[in-house]
mmCIF file of C-alpha atoms in Angstrom:
data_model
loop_
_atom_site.group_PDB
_atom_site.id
_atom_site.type_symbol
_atom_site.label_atom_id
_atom_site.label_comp_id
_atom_site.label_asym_id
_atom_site.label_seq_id
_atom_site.Cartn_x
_atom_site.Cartn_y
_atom_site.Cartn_z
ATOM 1 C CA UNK I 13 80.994 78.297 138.960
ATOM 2 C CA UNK I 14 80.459 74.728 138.114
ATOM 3 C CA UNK I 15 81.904 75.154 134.530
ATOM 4 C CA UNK I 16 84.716 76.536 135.792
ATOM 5 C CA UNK I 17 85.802 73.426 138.488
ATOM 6 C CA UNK I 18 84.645 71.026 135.960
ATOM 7 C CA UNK I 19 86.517 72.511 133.310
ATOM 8 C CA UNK I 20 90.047 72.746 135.919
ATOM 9 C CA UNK I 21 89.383 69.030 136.082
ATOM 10 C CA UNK I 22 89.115 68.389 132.736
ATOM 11 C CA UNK I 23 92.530 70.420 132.156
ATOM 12 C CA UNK I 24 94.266 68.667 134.830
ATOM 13 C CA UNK I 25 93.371 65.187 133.329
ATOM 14 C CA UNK I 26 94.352 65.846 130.008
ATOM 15 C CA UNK I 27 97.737 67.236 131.397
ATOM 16 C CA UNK I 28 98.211 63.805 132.984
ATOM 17 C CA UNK I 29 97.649 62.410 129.288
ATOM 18 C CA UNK I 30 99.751 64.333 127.627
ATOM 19 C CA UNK I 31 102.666 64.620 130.384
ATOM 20 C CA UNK I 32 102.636 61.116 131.992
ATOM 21 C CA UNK I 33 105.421 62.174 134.726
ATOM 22 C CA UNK I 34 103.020 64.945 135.843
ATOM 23 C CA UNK I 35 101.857 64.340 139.604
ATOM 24 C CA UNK I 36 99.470 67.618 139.807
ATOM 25 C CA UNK I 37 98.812 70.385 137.502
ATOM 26 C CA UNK I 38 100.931 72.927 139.632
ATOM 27 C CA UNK I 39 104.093 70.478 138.573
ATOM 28 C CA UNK I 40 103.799 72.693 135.002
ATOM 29 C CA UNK I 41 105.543 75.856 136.795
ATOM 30 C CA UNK I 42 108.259 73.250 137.681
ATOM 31 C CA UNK I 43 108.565 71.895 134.054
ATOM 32 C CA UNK I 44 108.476 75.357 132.760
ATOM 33 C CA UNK I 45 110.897 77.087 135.311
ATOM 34 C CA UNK I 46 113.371 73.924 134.736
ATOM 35 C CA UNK I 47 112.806 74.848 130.831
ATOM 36 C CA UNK I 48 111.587 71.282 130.633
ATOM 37 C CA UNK I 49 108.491 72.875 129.071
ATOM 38 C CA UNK I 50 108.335 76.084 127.058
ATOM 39 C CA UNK I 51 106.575 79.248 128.948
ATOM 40 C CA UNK I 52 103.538 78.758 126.885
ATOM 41 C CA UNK I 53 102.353 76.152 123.838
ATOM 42 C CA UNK I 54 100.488 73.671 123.905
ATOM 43 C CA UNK I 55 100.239 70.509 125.863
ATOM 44 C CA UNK I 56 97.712 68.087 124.422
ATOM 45 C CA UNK I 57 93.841 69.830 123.834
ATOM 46 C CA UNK I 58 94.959 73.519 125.272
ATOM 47 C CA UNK I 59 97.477 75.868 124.595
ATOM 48 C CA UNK I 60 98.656 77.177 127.897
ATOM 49 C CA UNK I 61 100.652 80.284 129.241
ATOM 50 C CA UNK I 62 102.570 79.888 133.051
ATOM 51 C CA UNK I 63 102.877 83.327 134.623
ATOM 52 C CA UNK I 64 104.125 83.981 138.389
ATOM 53 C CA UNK I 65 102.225 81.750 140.547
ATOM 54 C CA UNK I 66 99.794 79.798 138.113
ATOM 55 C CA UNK I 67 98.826 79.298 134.584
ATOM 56 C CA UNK I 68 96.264 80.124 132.231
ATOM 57 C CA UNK I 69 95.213 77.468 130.055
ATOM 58 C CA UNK I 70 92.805 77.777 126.881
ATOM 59 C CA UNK I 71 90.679 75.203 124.841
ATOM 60 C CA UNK I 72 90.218 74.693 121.471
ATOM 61 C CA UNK I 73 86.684 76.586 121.740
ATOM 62 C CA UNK I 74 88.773 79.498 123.283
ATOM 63 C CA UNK I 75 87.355 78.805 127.022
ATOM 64 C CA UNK I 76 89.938 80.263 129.222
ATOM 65 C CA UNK I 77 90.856 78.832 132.796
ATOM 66 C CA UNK I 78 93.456 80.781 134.899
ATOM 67 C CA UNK I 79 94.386 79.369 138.034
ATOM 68 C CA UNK I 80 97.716 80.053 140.856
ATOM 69 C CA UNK I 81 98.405 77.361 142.843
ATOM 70 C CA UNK I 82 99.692 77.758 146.388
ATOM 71 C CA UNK I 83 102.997 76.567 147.696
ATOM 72 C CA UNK I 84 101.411 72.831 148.746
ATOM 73 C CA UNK I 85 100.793 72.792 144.752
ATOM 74 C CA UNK I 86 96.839 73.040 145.408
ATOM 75 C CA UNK I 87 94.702 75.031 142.759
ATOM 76 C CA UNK I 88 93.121 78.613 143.787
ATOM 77 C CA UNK I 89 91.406 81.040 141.867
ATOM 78 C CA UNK I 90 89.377 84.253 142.932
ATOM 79 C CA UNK I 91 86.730 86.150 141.332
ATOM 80 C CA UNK I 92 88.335 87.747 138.585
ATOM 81 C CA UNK I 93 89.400 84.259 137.172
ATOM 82 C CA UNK I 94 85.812 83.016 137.318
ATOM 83 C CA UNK I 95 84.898 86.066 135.667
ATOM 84 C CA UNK I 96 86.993 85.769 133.020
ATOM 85 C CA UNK I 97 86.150 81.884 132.416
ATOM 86 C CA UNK I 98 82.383 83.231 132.245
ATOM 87 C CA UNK I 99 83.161 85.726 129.715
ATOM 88 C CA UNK I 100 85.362 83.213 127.455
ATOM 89 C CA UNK I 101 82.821 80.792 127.079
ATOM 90 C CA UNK I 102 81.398 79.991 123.769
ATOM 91 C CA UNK I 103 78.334 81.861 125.153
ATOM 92 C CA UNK I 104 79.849 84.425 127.742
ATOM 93 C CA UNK I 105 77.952 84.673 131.024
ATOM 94 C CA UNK I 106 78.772 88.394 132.226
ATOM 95 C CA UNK I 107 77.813 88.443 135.979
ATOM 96 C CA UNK I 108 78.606 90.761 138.949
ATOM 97 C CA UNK I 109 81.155 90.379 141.784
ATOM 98 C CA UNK I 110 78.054 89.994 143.856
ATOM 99 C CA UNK I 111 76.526 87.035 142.260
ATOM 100 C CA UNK I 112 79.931 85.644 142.062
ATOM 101 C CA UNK I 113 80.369 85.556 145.699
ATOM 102 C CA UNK I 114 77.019 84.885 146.234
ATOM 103 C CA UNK I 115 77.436 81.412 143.966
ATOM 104 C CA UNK I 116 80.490 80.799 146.092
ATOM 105 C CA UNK I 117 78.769 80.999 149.248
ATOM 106 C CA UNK I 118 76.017 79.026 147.926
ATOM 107 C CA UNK I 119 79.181 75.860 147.103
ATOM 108 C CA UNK I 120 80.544 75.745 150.394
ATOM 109 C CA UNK I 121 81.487 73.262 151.499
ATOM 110 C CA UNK I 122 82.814 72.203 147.946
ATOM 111 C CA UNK I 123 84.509 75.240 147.567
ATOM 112 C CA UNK I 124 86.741 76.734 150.520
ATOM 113 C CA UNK I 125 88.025 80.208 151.147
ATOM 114 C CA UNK I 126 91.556 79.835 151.459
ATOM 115 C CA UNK I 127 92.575 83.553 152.115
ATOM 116 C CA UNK I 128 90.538 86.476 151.487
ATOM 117 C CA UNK I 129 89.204 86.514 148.187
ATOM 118 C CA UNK I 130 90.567 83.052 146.433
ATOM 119 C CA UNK I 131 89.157 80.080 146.487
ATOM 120 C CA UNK I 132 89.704 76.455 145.992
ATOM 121 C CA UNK I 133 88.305 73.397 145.634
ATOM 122 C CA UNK I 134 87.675 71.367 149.121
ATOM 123 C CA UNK I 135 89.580 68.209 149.219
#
């Protein structure tokens, strides 16, 4: 669960590098809808891929992090993203739904429920 904000961090700050005008890592749907940006490539460290409301971005290691961002440009994510960063890591971590939302409960109040299901990172 950790991994995965740490790693959203470490995405967004090497998106400022590598795109100096970027305010927030939602602006990418903005650079790629204005064809500023391509769809997908790679920006800096990670290849990335924008799809409907978010992104899914992928180190050199092959560590996948998919996150949507909401309309105020803040990052959310549910369980089937942190799933899927668990099972992409170098050494997947395959766990349940359960323990999932068990971790989740157990990172409040870092992490907030924003609607049913998806997350996001307190501010």
């Amino acid at each position: 669960m950790l991994g995965y904000v740490r790693a959203l961090n470490a995405i967004d700050e090497a998106m400022r590098v590598a795109i100096p005008s970027l305010e927030r890592l939602a602006d990418v749907l903005g650079l790629a809808r204005s064809r500023r940006i391509s769809r997908s490539g790679h920006i800096g460290a990670y290849s990335y891929t924008v799809h409907g409301a978010g992104c899914r971005f992928v180190s050199g290691n092959g560590t996948e992090v998919d996150v949507d961002f909401e309309a105020d440009g803040s990052e959310i994510f549910d369980l089937w993203r942190l799933r899927w960063y668990g099972l992409s890591l170098p050494e997947p971590l395959d766990v349940t739904d359960e323990d999932l939302r068990s971790a989740v409960r157990s990172l409040q109040p870092l992490l907030a429920e924003v609607r049913p299901g998806w997350f996001s990172v307190a501010s």
